[in-house]
XYZ file of C-alpha atoms in Angstrom:
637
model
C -23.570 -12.449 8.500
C -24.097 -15.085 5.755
C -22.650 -13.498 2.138
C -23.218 -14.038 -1.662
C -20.743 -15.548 -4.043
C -19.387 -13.005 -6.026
C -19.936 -13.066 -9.953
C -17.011 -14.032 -11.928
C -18.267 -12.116 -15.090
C -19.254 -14.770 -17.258
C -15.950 -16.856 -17.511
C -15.829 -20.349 -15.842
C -14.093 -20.818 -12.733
C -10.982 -22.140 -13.210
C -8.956 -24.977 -10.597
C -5.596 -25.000 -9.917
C -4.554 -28.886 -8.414
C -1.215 -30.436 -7.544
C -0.452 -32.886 -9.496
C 2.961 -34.578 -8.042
C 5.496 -31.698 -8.246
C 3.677 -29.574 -10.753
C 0.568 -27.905 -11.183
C -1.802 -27.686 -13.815
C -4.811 -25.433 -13.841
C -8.194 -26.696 -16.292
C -11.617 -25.383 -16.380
C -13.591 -26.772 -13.316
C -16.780 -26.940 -15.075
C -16.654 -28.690 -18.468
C -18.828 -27.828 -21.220
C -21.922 -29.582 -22.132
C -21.764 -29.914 -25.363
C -21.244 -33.229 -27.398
C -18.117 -33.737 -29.151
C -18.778 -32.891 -33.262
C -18.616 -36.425 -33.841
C -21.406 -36.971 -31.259
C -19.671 -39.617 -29.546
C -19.412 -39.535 -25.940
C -16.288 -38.661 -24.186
C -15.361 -40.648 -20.900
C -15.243 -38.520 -17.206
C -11.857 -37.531 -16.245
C -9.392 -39.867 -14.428
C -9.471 -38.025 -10.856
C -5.592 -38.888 -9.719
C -5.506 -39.712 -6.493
C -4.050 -36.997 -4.092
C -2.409 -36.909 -0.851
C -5.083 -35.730 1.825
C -4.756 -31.922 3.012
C -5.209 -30.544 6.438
C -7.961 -28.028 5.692
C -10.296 -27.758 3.193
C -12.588 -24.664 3.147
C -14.951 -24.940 0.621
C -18.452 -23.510 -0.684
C -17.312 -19.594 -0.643
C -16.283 -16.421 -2.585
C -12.605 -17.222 -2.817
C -10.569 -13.897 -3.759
C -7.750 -15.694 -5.295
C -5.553 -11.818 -6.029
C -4.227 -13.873 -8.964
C -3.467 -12.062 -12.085
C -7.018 -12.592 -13.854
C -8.660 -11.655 -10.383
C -10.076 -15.134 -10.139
C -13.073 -16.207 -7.558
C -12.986 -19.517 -6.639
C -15.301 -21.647 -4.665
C -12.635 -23.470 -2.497
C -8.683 -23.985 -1.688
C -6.953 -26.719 -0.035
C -4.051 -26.482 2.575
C -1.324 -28.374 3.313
C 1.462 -28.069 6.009
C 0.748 -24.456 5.768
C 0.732 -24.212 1.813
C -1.948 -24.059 -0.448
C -2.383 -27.291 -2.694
C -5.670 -26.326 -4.540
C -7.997 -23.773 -5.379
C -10.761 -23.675 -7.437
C -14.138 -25.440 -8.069
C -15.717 -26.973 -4.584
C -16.156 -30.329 -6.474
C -12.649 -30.360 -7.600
C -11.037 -29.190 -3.829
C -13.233 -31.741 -2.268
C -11.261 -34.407 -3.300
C -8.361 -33.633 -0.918
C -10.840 -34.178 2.158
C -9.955 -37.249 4.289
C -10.301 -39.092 7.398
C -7.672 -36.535 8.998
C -9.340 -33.260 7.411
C -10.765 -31.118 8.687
C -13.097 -29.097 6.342
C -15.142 -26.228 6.267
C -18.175 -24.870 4.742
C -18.126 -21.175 4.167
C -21.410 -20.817 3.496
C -20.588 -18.574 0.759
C -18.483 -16.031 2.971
C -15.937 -14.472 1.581
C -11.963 -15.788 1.892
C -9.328 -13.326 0.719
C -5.366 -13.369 1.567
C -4.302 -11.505 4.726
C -3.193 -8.027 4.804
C 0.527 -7.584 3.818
C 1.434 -4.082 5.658
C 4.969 -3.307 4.754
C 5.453 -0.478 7.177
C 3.754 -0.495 10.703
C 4.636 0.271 13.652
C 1.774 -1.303 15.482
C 4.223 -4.540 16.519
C 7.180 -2.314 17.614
C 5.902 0.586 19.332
C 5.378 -0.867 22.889
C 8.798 -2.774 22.451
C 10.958 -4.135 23.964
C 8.316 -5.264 26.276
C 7.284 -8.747 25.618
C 3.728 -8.860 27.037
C 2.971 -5.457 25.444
C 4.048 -6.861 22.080
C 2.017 -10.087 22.628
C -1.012 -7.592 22.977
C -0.050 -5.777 19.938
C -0.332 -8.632 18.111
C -3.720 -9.836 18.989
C -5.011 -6.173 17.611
C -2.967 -7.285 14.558
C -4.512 -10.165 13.887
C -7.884 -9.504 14.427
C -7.684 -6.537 12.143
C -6.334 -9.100 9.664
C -2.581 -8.504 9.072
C -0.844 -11.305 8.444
C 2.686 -10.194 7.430
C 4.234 -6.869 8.620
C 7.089 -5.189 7.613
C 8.674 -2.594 10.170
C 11.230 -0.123 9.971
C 12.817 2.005 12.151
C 14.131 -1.012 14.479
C 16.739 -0.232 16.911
C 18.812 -2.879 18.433
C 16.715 -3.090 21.880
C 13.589 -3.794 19.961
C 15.594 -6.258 17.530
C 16.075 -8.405 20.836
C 12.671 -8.149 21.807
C 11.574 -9.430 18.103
C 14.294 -12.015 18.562
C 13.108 -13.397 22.085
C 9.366 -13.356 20.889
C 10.314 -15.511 17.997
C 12.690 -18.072 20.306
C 9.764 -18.301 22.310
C 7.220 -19.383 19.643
C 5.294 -16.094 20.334
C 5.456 -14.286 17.007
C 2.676 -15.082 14.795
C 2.913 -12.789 12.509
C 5.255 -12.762 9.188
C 7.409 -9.999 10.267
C 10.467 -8.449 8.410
C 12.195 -5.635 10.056
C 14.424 -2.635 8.759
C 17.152 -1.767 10.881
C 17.679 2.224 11.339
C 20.364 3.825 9.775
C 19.350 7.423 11.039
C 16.900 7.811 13.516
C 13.575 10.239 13.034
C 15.268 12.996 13.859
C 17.574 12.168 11.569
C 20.778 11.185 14.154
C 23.052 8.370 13.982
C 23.365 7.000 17.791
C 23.196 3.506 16.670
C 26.764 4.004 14.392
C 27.278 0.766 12.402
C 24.619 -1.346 13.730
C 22.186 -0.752 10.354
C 25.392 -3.250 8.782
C 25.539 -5.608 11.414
C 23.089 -8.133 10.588
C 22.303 -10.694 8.296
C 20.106 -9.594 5.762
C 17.497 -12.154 4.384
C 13.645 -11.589 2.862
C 12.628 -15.338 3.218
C 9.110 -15.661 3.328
C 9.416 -18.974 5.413
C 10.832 -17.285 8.325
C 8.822 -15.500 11.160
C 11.239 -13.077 11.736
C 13.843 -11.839 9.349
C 16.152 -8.586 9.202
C 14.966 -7.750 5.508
C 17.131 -4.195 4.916
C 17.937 -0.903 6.075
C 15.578 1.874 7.229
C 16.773 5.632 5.678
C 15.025 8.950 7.203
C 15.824 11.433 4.205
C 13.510 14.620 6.023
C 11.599 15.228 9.091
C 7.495 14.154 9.620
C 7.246 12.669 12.963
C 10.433 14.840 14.117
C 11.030 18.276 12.379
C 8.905 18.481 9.272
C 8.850 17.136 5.731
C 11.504 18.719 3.664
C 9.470 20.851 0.647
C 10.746 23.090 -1.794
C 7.996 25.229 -0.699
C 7.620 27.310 1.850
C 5.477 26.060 5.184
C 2.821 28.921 5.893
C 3.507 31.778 8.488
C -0.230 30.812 9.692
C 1.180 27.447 11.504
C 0.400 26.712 15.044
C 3.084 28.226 16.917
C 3.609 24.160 18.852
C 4.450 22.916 15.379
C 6.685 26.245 14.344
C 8.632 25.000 17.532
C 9.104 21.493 16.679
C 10.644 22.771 13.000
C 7.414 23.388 10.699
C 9.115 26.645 9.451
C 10.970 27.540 6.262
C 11.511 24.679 3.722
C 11.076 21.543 6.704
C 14.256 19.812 7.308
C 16.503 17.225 5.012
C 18.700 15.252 6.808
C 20.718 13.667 4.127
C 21.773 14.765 0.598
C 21.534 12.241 -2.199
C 25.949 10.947 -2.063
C 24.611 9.939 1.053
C 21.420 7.961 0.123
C 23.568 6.559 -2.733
C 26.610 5.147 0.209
C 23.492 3.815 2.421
C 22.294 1.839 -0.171
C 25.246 0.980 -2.316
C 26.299 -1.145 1.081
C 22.965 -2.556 2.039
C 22.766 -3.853 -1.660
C 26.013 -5.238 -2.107
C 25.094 -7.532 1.478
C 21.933 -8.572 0.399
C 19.565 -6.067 2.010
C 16.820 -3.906 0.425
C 16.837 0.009 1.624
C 13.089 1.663 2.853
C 13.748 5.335 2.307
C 11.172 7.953 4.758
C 10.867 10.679 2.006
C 7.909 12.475 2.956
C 8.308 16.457 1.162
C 9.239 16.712 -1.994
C 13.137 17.657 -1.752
C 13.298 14.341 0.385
C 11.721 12.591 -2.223
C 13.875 14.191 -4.793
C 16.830 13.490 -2.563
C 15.652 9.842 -2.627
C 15.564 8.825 -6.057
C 18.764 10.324 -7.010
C 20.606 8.643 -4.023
C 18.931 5.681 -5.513
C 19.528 6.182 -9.305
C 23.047 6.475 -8.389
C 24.001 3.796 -6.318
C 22.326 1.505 -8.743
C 23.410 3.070 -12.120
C 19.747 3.642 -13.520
C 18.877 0.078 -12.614
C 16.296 -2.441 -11.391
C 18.260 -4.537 -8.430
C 17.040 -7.344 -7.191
C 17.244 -6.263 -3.577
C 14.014 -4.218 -4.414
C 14.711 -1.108 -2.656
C 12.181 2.075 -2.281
C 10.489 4.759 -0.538
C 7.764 4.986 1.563
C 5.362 7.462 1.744
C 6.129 9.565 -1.416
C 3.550 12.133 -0.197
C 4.373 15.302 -2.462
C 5.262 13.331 -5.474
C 2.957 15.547 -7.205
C 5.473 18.312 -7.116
C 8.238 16.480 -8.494
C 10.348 16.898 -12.444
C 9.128 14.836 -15.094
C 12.497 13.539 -14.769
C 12.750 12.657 -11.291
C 9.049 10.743 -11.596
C 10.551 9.002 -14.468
C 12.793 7.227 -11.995
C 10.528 5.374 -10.054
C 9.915 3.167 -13.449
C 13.666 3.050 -14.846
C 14.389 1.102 -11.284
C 11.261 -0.945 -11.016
C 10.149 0.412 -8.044
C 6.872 -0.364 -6.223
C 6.323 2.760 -4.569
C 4.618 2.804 -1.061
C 1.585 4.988 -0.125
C -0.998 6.170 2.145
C -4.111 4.962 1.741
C -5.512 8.598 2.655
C -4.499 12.391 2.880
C -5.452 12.958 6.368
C -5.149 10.033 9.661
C -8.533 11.718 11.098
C -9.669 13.763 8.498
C -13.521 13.092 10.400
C -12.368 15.112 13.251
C -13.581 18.857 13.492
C -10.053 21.407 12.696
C -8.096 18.499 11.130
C -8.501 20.029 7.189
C -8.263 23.179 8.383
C -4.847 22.959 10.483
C -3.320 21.395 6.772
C -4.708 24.515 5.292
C -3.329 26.557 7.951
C 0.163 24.412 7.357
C 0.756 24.080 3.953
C 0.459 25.929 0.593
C -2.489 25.709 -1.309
C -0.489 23.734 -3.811
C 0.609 21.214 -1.752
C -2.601 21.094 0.719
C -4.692 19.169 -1.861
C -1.673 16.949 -3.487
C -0.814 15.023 -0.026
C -0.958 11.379 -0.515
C -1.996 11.602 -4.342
C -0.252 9.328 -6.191
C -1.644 10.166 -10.267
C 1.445 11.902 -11.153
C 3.692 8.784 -10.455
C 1.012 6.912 -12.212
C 0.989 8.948 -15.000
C 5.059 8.922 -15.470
C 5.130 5.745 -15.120
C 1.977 3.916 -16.685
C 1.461 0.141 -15.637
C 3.366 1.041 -12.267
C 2.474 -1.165 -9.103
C 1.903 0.699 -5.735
C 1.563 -0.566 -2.461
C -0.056 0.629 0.418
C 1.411 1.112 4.264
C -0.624 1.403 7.050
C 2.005 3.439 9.132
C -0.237 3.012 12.854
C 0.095 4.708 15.422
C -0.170 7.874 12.347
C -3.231 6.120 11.154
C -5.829 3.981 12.302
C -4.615 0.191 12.799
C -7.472 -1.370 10.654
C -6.714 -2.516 7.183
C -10.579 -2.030 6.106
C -11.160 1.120 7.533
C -8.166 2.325 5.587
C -9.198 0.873 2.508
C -12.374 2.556 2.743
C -10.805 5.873 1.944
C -9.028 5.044 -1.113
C -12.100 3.351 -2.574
C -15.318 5.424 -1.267
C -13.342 8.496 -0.095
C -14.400 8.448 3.069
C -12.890 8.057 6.377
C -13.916 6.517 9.885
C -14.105 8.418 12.811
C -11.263 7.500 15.210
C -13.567 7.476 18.344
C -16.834 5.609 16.714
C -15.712 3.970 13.958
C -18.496 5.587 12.128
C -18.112 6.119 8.470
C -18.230 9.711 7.263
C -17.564 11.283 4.439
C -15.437 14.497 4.687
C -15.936 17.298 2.032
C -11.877 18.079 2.339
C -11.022 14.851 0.743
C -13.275 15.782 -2.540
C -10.341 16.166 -4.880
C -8.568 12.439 -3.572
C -8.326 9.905 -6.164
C -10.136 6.630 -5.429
C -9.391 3.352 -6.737
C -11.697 0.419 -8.105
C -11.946 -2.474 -5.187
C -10.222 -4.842 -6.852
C -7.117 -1.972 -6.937
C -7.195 -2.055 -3.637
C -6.661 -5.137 -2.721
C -4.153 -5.711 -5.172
C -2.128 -2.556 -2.991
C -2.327 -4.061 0.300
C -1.702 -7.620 -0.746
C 0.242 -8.860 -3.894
C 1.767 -5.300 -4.256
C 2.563 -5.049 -1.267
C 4.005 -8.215 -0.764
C 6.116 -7.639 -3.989
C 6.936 -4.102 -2.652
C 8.366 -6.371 0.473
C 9.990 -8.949 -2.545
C 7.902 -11.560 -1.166
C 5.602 -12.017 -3.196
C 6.450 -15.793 -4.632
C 5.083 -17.080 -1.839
C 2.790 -14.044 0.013
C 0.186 -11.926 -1.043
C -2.172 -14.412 -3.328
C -4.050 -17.396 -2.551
C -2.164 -19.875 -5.586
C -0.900 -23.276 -5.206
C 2.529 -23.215 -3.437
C 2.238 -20.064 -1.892
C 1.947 -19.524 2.042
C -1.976 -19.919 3.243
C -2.273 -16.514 4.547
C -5.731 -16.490 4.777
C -9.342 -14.411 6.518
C -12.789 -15.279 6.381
C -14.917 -12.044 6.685
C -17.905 -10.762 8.349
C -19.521 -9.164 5.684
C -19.405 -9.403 1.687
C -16.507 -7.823 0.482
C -18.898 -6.396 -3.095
C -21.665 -5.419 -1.335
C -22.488 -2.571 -3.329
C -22.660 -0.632 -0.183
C -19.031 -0.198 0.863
C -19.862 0.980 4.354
C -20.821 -2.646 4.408
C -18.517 -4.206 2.173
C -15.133 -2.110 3.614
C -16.021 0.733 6.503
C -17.550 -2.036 9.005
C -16.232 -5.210 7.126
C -13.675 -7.259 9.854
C -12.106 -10.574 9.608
C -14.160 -13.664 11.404
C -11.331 -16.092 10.910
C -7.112 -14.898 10.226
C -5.028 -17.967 8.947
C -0.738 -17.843 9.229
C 0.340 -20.212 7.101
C -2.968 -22.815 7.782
C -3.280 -22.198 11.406
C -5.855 -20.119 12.723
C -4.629 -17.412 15.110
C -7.453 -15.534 15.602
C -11.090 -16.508 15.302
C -14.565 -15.446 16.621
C -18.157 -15.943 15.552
C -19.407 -19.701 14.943
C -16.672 -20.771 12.426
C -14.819 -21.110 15.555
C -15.809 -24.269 16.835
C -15.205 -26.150 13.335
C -12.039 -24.656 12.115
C -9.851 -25.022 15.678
C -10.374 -28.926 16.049
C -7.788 -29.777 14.022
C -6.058 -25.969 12.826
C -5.361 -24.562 16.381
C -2.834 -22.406 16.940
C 0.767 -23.919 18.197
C 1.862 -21.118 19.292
C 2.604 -21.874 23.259
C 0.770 -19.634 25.811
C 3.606 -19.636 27.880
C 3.395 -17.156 30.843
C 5.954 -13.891 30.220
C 6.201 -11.578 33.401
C 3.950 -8.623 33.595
C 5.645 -5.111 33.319
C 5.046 -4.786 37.861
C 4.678 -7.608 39.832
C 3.691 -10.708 38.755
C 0.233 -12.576 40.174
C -0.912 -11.174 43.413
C -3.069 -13.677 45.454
C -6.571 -12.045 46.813
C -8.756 -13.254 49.482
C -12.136 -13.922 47.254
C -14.470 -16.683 46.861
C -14.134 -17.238 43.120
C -10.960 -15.427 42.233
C -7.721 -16.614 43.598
C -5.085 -14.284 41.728
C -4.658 -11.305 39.450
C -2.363 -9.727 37.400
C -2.317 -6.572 35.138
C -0.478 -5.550 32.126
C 0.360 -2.153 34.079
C -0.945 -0.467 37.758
C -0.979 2.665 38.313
C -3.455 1.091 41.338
C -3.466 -2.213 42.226
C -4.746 -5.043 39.860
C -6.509 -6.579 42.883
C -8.333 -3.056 43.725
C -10.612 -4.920 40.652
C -11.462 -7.583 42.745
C -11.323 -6.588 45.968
C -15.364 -6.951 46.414
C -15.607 -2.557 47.099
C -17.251 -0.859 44.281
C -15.444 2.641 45.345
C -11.872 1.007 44.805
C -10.537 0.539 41.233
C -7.479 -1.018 39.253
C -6.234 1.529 37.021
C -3.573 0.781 34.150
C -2.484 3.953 34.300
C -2.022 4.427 31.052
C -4.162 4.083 27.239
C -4.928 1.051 25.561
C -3.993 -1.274 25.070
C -3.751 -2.510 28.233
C -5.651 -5.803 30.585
C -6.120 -7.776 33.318
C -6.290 -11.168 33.785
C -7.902 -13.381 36.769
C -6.708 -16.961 38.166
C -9.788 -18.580 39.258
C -7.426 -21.233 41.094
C -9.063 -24.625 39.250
C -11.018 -24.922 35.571
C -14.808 -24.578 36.368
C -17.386 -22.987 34.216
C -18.045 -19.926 33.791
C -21.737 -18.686 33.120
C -21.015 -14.623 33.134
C -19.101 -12.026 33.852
C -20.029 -8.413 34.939
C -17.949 -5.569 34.764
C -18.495 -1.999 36.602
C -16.722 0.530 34.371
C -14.433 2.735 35.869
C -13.531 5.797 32.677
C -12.946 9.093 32.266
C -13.535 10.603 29.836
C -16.727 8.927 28.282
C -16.992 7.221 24.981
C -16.810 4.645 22.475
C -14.749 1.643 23.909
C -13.824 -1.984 23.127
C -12.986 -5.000 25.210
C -12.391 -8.154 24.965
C -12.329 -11.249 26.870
C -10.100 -14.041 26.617
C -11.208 -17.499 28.415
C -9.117 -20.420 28.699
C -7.163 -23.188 30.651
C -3.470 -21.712 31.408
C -2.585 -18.041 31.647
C -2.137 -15.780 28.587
C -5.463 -17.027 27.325
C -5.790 -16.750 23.609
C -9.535 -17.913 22.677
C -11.817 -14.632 22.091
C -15.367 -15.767 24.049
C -16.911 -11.974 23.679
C -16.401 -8.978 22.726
C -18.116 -5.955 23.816
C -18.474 -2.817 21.590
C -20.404 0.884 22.343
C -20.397 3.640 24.330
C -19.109 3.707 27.807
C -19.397 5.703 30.686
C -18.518 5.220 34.383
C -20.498 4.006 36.897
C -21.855 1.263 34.061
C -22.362 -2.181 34.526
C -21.979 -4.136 31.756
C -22.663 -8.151 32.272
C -22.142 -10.838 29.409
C -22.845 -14.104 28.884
C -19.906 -16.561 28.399
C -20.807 -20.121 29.175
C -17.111 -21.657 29.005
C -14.636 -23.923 30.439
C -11.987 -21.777 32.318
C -9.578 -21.312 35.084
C -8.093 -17.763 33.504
C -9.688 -15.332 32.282
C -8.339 -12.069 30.281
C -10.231 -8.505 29.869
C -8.228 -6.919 27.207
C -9.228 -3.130 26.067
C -7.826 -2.128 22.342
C -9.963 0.991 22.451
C -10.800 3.472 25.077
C -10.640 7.189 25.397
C -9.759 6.989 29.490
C -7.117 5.016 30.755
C -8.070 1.107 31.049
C -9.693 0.636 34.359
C -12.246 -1.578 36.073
C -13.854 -0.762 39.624
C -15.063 -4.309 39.999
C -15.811 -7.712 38.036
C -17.687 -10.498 39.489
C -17.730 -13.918 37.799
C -20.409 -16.295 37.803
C -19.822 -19.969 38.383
C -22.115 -22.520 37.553
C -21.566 -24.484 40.406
């Protein structure tokens, strides 16, 4: 879908150039009126510049800068920005080595800076599963990920991914101190590595990761009472009494008076508000009151509303850029979900989750940030967004936009707000952001080129169903589908090696077929080869939830003209897959993707026309466990 340029209220667009080792940053269109003398003044001396690698030009360029600028155009470099601004200005980095773009007016905006997922680390320390992960991360647009709750097993697994060349995305981790059930079986190990937040790096160790109450174990620790009315499953799992605290502040303030003094920043879990409370005076003690350059905070901050005027006070006396949900409820769409709060919580607390005014309102000019938090809510930046700025959610199963009466009290933000949260301030809430979060000369071209226009006045367009086309890590495309594809790989393809890592069973199992020679699966709870076995009653079955695939050596590169695909699912419903086509195994270039409802039984048969000896069906999004009865591939020969 082709977009509009979005109006930049009057005020010339402005272009920011390199000009040797500086910048300098002039109005790209020059007035048209005559000097008062009526003379004539010559045209500008262009200065010669040093050719970029990409130039993407003729689009609605949402710069995040502080002014909010929309520019036409921006320049890379060795993965760095050298220009943005006016399309006749960029234009003059094109040469004979460049290779550039036009938008046609889509919209470019930087990628998603999540500073607390868990989308990367949950299948750790499996490899493959990771490298799976990752693809869903990209093509939802998430550049740069920050993760806590590491343990050392799934440090290793970071570390090999990186070694390899696998690891894509910007990812800074935060070791655990306590786990989520607030023990300490890992000891020491939360002081055992180097601590570093450059931006440059893949993979760095960034800080420490502090549970201060319960939330995925036990519950958030309130000074309210949870309600007699709660399920009796969650009474047994600790949602009782006042939740549980596992710390007191002395031992916040110890946690973090070490992690500063080597260099790390702390990411407190304060969910309730006696965690959060617990929190910030830990905090305000270890660092006297202070701002510290190490940037420490909390994430979630859920029942801030319930806080002292004294204790919301703190957040601004040590700079903090507090981290948030983006909505009150992960599935708030689903039938029972506002009711089991109600049936949870007190009516005083039931509509203050998530709502982040009172921390505003303490603390007026205060930056906030935004965390995804998957697998607690959905792993799509946009569809998160969409809550904070229509108020509406997406249901989990259809990714249909609804609009739930519960959520009529939740504050919504202004677009632009948004995107400041889950880029800039979030980047700065990860103290990165002199080089992430912004599309500005010098800083790291983080970059996606969207589907739809991003101020549409609709946003069930513009957000709820809004997905990148294109995500750029520093200048290299690693993900890309639609017809921008073609252009933008030639010269900006990914580097990252497609080397083969062993599946989690066996690795490829040779079948007697006359097109396929091998398969392989990322799990088998039946045989991979059960898929291609040429009996439509046997089936490969992962076993397990997405995501999950399977992935066919055809034995030599021919092309392929189709593939068909008889569904094997249970239950029915809305599904994705996707299939990967390319010349050596792992293949990473997206040919089709195939979106609906699904039911068993049902043949689904798509079009690919591509060069290919291996061939990948990868399903993010299924109710049933992944599973295929058969797939046939059509040759042209």
């Amino acid at each position: 879908m082709l977009v509009l340029a979005a109006c930049t209220g009057g005020v010339a667009p402005t272009t920011t150039l390199e000009t040797g080792s500086t910048t300098t940053t002039a109005p790209a269109i020059a007035s048209s009126t005559p000097p008062s003398d009526s003379t004539t003044s010559p045209p500008p001396t262009r200065v010669p510049v040093e050719p970029a690698d990409v130039v993407l030009y003729n689009g609605s360029i949402v710069t995040m800068d502080d002014a909010f600028t929309i520019a036409e155009s921006v320049a890379i470099r060795d993965g760095t920005v050298v220009a943005v601004g006016a399309s006749d200005e960029v234009l003059a980095y094109v040469g004979g080595a460049t290779t550039s773009v036009d938008l046609e007016g889509r919209v470019l905006m930087p990628g998603f800076v999540d500073p607390h997922t868990h989308l990367l680390q949950d299948p750790a320390p499996d490899v493959a599963a990771m490298r799976i992960a990752q693809e869903l991360m990209l093509a939802g647009g998430t550049t740069t990920a920050g993760t806590p709750s590491i343990e050392p097993d799934e440090l290793a697994a970071y570390q090999a991914m990186d070694a390899a060349g696998e690891l894509a995305v910007r990812s800074h981790l935060y070791v655990l101190y306590n786990t989520v059930c607030g023990g300490r079986e890992f000891g020491d190990f939360y002081l055992e590595n180097e601590f570093s937040r450059d931006p440059d790096l893949n993979l760095a160790v960034a800080g420490v990761k502090v549970f201060t109450d319960g939330g995925a174990c036990n519950a958030p620790a309130m000074s309210l009472e949870y309600l007699a009315t709660a399920p009796d499953y969650l009474k047994e799992v600790g949602w009782t009494g006042q939740g549980t605290l596992y710390v007191d502040a002395a031992e916040v303030a110890s946690v973090v008076s070490a992690v500063d003094a080597a260099g790390g920043m702390t990411v407190i879990h304060a969910i309730g508000d006696r965690g959060i409370s617990t929190a910030l005076a830990g905090l305000a003690d270890a660092l006297d009151g202070q701002p510290s350059a190490n940037r420490h905070r909390i994430d979630y901050n859920s029942m801030s509303t319930l806080l002292t005027p004294a204790e919301l006070a703190t957040y601004g006396a040590i700079d903090m850029i507090p981290v948030v949900m983006l909505m009150p409820w992960g599935s708030a769409c689903d039938e029972g979900v506002a009711e089991l709060w109600q049936a949870i919580l007190p009516e005083r607390a039931v509509n203050s989750i998530e709502d982040r005014r009172a921390i505003q309102s303490a603390n007026p000019g205060i930056r906030l940030s935004w965390h995804g938090d998957f697998p607690s809510l959905p792993h799509l930046p946009f569809q998160q967004m969409f809550s904070v700025v229509a108020g509406g959610a997406v249901h989990v199963d259809t990714w249909e936009p609804c609009h739930p009466t519960a959520w009529d009290w939740f504050p919504t933000v202004p677009l632009e707000e948004a995107l400041r949260m889950m880029t800039i301030n979030a980047a700065a809430a990860m103290g990165i952001e002199e080089k992430v979060g912004s599309i500005q000369v010098s800083k790291v071209a983080d970059l996606l080129v969207l589907a739809n226009d991003l101020f549409d006045p609709d946003p069930e367009i513009a957000i709820a169903t809004n997905y990148p086309l294109v995500t750029m890590i520093d200048g290299v495309v690693q993900y890309c589908t639609g017809d921008l594809c073609e252009r933008l790989t030639g010269a900006a393809a990914s580097p990252v090696p497609t080397t083969e890592a062993p599946p989690l069973h066996a690795g490829w199992t040779p079948v007697d077929h006359p097109v396929v020679d091998a398969v392989r699966a990322s799990r088998e709870f039946e045989p991979a080869s059960l898929a291609v076995d040429q009996d439509r009653d046997t089936a490969w079955i992962a076993g397990e939830g997405p995501p999950q695939w399977i992935e066919l050596d055809l034995g030599s590169s021919d092309r392929v003209e189709s593939i068909r695909l008889l569904v094997s699912q249970d239950p029915a419903g809305f599904t994705v897959h996707q299939i990967y086509a390319g010349p050596s195994p792992d293949p990473t270039k997206l040919v089709a993707e195939i979106k609906g409802e699904t039911v068993s039984g049902q043949w689904l048969e798509i079009d690919l026309g591509v060069e290919a000896q291996f061939i990948r069906i990868l399903t993010p999004d299924t109710p049933s466990w992944a599973a295929w009865f058969e797939i046939e591939i059509l040759l042209s020969s």
